[in-house]
Coordinates of C-alpha atoms and ligand atoms in Angstrom, one line a residue:
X1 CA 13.8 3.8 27.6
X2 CA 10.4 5.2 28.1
X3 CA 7.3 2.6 29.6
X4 CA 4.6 3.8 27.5
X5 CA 4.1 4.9 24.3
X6 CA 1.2 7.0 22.1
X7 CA -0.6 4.8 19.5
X8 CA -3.6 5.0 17.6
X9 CA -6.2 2.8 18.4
X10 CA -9.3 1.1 16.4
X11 CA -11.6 0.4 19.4
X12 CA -14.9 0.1 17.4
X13 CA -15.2 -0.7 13.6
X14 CA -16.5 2.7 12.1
X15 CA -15.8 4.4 15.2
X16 CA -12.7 7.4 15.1
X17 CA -9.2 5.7 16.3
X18 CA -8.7 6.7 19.4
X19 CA -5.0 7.9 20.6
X20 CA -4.1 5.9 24.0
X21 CA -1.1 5.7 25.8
X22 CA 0.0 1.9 26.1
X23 CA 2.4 0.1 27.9
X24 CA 5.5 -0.4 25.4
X25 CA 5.5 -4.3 24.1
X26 CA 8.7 -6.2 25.3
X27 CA 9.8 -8.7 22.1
X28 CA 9.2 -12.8 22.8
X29 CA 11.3 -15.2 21.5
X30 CA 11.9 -14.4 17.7
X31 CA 10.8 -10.9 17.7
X32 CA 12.3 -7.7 17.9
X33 CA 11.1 -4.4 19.1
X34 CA 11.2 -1.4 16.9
X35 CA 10.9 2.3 17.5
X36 CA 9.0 3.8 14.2
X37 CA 10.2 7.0 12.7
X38 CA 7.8 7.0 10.0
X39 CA 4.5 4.9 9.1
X40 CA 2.8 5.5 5.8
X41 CA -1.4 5.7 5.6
X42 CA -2.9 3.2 3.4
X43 CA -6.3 3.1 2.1
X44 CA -6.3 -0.7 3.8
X45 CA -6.1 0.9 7.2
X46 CA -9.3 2.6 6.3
X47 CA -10.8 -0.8 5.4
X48 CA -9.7 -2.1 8.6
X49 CA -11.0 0.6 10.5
X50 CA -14.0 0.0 8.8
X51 CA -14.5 -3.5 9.0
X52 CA -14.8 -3.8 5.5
X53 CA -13.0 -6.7 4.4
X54 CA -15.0 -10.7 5.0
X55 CA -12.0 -11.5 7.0
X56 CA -11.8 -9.1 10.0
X57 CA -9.0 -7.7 12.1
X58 CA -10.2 -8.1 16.2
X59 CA -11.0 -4.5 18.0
X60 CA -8.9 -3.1 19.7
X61 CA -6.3 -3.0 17.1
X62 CA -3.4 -0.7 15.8
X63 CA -3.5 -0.6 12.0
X64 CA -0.6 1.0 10.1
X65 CA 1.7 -1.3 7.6
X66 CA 4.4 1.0 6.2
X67 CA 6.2 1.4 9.3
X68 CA 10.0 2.1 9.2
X69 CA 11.8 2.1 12.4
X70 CA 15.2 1.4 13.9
X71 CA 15.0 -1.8 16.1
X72 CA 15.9 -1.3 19.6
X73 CA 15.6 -4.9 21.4
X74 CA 16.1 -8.4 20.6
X75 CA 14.2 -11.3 21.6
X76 CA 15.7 -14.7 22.3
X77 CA 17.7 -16.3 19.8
X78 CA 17.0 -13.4 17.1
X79 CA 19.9 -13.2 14.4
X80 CA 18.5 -11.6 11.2
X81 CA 18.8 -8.5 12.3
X82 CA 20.8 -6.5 15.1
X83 CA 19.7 -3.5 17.1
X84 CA 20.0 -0.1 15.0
X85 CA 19.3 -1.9 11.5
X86 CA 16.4 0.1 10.1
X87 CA 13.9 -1.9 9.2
X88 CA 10.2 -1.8 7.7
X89 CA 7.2 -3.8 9.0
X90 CA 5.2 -4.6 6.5
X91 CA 1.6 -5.9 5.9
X92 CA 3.1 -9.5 5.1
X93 CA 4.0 -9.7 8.9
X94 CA 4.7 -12.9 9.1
X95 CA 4.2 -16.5 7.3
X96 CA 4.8 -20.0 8.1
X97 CA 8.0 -20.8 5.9
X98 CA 7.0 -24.4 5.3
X99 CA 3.7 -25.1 3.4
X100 CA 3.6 -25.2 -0.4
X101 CA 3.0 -21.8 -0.9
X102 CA 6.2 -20.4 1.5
X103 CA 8.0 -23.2 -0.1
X104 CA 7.9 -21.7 -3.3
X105 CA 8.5 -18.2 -2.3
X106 CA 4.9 -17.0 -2.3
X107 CA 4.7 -16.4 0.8
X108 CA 2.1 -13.9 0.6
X109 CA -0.8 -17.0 -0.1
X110 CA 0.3 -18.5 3.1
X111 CA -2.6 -19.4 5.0
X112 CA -1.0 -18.9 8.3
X113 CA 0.5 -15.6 7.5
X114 CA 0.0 -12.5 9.9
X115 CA -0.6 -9.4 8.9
X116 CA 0.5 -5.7 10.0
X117 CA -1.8 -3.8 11.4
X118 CA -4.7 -6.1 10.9
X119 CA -4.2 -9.3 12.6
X120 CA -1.1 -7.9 14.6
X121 CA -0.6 -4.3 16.0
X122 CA 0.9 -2.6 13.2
X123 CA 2.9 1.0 12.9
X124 CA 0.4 3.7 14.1
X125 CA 2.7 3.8 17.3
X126 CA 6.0 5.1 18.4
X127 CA 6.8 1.1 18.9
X128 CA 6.0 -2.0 17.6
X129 CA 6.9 -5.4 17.8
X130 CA 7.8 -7.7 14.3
X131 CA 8.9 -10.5 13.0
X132 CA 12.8 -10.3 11.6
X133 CA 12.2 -12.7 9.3
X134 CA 9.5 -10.7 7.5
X135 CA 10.8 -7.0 7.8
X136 CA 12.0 -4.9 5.0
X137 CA 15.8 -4.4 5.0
X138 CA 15.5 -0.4 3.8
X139 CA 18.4 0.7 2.1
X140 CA 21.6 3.2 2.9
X141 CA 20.4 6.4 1.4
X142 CA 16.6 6.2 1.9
X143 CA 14.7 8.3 4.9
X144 CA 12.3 6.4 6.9
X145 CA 9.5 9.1 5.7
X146 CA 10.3 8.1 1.8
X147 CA 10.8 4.7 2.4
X148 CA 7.4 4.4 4.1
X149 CA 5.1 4.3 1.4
X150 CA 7.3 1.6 -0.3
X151 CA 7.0 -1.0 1.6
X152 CA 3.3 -1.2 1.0
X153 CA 2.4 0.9 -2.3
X154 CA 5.2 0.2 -3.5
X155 CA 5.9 -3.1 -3.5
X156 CA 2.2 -4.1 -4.3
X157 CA 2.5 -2.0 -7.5
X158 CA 5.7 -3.4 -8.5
X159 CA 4.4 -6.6 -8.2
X160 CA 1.5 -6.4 -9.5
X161 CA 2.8 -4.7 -12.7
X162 CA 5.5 -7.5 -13.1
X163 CA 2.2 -10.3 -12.8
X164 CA 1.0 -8.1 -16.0
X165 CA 3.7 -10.1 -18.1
X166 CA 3.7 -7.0 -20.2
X167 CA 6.8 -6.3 -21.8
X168 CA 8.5 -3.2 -22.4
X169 CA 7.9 -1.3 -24.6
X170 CA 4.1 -2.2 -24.3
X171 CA 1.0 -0.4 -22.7
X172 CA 0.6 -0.8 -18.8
X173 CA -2.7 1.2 -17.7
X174 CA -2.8 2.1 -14.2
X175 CA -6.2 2.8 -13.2
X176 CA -6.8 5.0 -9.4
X177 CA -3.7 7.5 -9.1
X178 CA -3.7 7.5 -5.9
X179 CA -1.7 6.3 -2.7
X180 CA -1.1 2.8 -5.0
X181 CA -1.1 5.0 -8.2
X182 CA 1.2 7.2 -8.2
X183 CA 4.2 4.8 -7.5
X184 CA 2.8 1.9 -10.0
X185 CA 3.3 5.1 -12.9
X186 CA 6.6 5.7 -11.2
X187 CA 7.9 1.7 -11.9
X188 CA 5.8 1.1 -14.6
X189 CA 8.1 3.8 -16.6
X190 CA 11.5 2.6 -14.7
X191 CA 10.7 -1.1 -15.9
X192 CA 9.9 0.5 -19.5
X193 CA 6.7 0.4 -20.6
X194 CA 4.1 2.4 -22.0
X195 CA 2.2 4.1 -19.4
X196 CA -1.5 5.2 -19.1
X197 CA -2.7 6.5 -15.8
X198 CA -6.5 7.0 -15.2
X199 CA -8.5 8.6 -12.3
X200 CA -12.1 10.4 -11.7
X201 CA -9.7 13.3 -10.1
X202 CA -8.4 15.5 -12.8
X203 CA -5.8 16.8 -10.2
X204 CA -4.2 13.0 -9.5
X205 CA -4.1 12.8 -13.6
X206 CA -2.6 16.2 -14.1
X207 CA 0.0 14.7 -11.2
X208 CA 0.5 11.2 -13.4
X209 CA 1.0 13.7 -16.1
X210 CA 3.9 15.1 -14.2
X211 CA 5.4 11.7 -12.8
X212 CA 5.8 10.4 -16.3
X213 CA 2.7 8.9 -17.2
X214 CA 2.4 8.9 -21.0
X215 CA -1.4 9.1 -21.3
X216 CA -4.3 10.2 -18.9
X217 CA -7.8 9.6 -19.3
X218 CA -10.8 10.5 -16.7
X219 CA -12.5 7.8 -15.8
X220 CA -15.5 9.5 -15.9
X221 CA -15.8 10.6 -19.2
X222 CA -17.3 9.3 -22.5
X223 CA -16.6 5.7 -23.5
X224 CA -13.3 5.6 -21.8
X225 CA -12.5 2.3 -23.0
X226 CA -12.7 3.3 -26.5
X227 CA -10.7 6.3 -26.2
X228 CA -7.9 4.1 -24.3
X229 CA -8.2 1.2 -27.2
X230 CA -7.6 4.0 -29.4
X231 CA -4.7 5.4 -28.0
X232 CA -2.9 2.4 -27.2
X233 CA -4.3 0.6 -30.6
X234 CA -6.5 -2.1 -29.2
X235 CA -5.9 -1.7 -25.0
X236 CA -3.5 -2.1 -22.3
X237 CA -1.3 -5.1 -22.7
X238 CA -1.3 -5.1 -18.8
X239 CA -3.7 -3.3 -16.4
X240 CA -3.3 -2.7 -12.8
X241 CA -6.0 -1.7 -11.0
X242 CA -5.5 0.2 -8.0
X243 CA -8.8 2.5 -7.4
X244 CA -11.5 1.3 -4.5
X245 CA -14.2 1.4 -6.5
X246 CA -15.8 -1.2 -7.7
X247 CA -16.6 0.8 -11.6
X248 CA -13.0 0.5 -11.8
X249 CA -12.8 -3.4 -11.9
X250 CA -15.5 -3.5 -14.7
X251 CA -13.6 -0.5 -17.2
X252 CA -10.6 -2.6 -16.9
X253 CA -11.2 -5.7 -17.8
X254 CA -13.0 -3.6 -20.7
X255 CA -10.1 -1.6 -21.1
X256 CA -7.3 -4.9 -21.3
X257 CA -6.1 -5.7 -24.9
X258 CA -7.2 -8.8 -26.1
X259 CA -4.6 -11.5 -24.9
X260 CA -3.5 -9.0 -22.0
X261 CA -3.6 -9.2 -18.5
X262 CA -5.8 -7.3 -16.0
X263 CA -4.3 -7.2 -12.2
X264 CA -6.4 -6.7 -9.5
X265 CA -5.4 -4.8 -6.6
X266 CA -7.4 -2.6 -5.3
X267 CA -10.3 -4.4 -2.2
X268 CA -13.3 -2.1 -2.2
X269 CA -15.7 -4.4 -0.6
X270 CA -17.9 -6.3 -3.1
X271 CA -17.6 -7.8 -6.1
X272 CA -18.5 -6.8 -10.0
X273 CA -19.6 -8.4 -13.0
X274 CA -17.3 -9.8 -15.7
X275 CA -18.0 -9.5 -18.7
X276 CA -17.9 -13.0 -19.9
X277 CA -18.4 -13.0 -24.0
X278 CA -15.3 -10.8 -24.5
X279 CA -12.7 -12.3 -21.6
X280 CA -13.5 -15.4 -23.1
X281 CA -13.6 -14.2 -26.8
X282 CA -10.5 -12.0 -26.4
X283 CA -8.4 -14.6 -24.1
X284 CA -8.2 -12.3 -21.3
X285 CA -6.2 -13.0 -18.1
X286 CA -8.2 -11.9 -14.9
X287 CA -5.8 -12.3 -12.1
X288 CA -5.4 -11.1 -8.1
X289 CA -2.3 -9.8 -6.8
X290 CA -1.5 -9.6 -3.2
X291 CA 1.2 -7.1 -2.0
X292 CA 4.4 -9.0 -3.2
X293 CA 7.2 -11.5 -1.3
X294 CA 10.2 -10.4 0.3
X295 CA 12.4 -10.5 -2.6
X296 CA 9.9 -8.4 -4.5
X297 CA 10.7 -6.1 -1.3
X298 CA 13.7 -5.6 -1.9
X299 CA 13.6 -4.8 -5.4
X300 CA 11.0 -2.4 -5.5
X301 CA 13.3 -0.8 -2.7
X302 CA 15.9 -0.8 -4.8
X303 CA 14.8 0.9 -7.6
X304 CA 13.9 4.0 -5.7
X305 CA 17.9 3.5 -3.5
X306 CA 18.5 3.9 -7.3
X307 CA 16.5 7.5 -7.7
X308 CA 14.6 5.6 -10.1
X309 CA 11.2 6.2 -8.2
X310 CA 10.1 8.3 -5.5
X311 CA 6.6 8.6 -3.3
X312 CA 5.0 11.7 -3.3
X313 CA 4.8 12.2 0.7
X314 CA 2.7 14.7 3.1
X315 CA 4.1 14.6 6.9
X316 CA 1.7 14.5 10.0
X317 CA 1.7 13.6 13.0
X318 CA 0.1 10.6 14.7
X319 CA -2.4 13.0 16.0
X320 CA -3.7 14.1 13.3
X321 CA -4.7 10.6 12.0
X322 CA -8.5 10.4 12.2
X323 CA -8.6 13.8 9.6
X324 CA -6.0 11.4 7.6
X325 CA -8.3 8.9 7.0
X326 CA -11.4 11.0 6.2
X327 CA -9.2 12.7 3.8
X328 CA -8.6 9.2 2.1
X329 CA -12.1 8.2 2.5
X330 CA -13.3 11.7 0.4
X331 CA -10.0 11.3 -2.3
X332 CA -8.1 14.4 -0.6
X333 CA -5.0 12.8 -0.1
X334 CA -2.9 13.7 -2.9
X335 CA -0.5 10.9 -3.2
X336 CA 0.8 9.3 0.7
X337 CA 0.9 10.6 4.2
X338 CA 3.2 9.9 6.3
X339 CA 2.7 9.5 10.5
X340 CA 6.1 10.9 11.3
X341 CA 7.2 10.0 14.5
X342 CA 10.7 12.3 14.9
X343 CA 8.8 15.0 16.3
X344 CA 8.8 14.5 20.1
X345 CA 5.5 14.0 21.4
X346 CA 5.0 17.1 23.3
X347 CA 5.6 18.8 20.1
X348 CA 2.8 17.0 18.5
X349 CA 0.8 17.6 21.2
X350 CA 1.6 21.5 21.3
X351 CA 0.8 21.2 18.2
X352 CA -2.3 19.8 18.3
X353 CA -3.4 21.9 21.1
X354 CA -2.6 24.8 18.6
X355 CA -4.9 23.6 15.9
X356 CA -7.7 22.7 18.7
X357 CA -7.4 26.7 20.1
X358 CA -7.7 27.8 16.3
X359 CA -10.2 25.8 15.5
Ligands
NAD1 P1 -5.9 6.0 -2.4 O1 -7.2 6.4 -1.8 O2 -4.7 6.7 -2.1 O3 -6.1 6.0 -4.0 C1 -7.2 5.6 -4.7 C2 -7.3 6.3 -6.0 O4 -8.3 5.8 -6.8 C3 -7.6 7.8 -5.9 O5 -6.7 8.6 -6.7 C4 -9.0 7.9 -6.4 O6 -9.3 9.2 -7.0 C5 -9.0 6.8 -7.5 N1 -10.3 6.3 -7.9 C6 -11.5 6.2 -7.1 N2 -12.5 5.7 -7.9 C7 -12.0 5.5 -9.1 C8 -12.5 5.0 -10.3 N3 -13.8 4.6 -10.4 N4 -11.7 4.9 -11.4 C9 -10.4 5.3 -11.3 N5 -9.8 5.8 -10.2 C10 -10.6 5.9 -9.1 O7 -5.8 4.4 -2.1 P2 -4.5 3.5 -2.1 O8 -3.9 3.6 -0.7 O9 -3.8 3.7 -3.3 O10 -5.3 2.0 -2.0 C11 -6.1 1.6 -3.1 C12 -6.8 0.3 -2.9 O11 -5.8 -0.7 -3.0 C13 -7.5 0.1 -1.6 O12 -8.7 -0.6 -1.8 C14 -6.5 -0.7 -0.8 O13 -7.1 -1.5 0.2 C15 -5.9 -1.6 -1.9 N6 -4.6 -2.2 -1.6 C16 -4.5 -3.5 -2.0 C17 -3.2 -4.1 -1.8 C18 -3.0 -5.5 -2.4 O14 -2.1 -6.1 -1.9 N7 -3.8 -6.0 -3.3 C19 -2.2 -3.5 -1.2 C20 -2.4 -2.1 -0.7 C21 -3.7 -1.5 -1.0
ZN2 ZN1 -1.3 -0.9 2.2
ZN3 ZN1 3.2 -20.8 4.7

């Protein structure tokens, strides 16, 4: 097995990730090591680039936390999973497994959890090290490049739509079709509801369009909310907001039927004003959700082994990560990319060279 490996590096908040070539991590006692194939881009891994978030990741730092990768090495006394299993490291890296949150299978409030590719090196390298008591078991049948997205995106929008407590049949609104989005339409309409999708970006609506999504409305037009109340006679019985903006977060909580639920998912740094008179008035439910446990893993995995959803994916290669995340950053990313690892390095690099010489 190689020493070294290429992985992207935050050395600075702000600054552009710099691509070093490390010395491969060997697994302790409990962890395993895991070769990725494929590692999605998440608007988080901009935030931690940036340094946006109160409680900040420690430079230098490898974000990424939809990596999916075949593990190659054991630590001591490791039995969850064996070598070859592919696996997904996810951004619940690890938790404690014994305080009252773990204890009641909310793991993801644990106040000694770990995350991927924020407190612990995460997937924007060809290896990583993880904990097998936290990684995603991905399915027969899936690719590591389709699975990728899942295990973020996915499961945070799956969650998050089940902590609406709409039913089906009723109106789930997703608001920012992005990255997030475009799977929460995608398992909104599997789990049978109603589905609006809205967006400032007329191309990610005319795209909810295509994956299903009932009803689209620009978030920038006139009196949104009243055009959605109208549509939907009275609001969204459940809203999951997914868009970094903070606008967002104030049209939802408008846009939420009265006795409905508005999830909120999406961490633009900040916070926004609530509009007290009609939560209060119209028994509103204002909740946070935070990516989703291990057995909401393994659902939301399993409805796309199903064929019942599928992310929308763009391959690059680790190289091209820093125009990645400025894409993100300017809402040019039309659904997910995916880092895919399968290309040997020196291709990437040829590659690379090319684009540099045409340039
Ligand atoms: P993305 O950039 O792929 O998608 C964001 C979408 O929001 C884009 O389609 C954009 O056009 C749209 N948007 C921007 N402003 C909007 C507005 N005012 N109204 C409606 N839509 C708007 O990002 P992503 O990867 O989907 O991540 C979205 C957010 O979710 C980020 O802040 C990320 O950190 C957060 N996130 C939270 C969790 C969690 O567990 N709570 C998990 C993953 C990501
Ligand atoms: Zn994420
Ligand atoms: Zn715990």
């Amino acid at each position: 097995m190689a020493k070294t490996m290429q992985a992207a590096v935050v050395t600075a908040f702000g600054q552009p990730l710099e691509i070093q070539q490390l010395n491969i991590p060997s697994p302790g006692a409990g962890q395993i090591l895991v070769k990725t194939e494929a590692c999605g881009v998440c608007h988080t891994d901009l935030h931690a680039a940036k340094g946006d978030w109160p409680l900040k990741p420690t430079p230098p730092f490898i974000p990424g936390h939809e990596a999916i990768g075949i593990v190659v090495a054991l630590g001591a006394g490791v039995t969850a999973v064996k070598e070859g299993d592919r696996v997904g490291v996810p951004w619940l890296y690890s938790a404690c497994g014994h305080c009252e949150h773990c204890l009641s299978a909310w793991e993801t409030v644990c106040g000694e959890a770990e995350f991927g590719g924020y407190t612990q090196n995460g997937g924007f390298a060809e290896y990583l090290l993880a904990d097998p008591n936290f990684v995603a078991h991905i399915p027969a049948g899936l690719s590591a490049v389709e699975a990728a997205p899942l295990i973020c995106a996915g499961v945070t929008t799956y969650k998050g739509i089940k902590e609406t407590q709409a039913r089906p049949g009723e109106w789930v609104a997703i608001s920012g079709c992005g990255g997030l989005g475009h799977m929460a339409i995608q398992y909104a309409k599997a789990m049978g509801f109603k589905v609006a999708g809205i967006d400032i970006d007329d191309g990610k609506l005319a795209h909810a369009t295509r994956l299903g999504a009932d009803l689209v409305i620009n978030a920038r037009g006139d009196d949104v909310a009243a055009q959605l109340k109208k549509e939907t006679g009275g609001g969204a019985h459940g809203f999951l907001i997914t868009a970094p903006s903070l606008a967002a977060f104030k049209q939802g909580v408008e846009m939420t039927r009265k006795r409905g639920t508005c999830v909120l998912v999406g961490l633009p740094p900040g916070e926004f004003p609530v509009p007290l008179f009609d939560v209060v008035a119209n028994c509103i439910t204002v909740r946070g959700s935070f990516v989703g446990t291990r057995k909401d893993m393994a659902e939301c995995l399993q409805f796309a082994a199903d064929g019942k959803v599928k992310a929308d994916i763009e391959l690059q290669p680790l190289s091209a990560i820093n125009n990645v995340l400025d894409r993100i950053e300017h809402g040019d990313v039309p659904s997910r990319v995916v880092i895919d690892f399968s290309r040997p390095v020196d291709e990437v690099t040829r590659s690379t060279a090319a684009a540099l010489a045409d340039a």
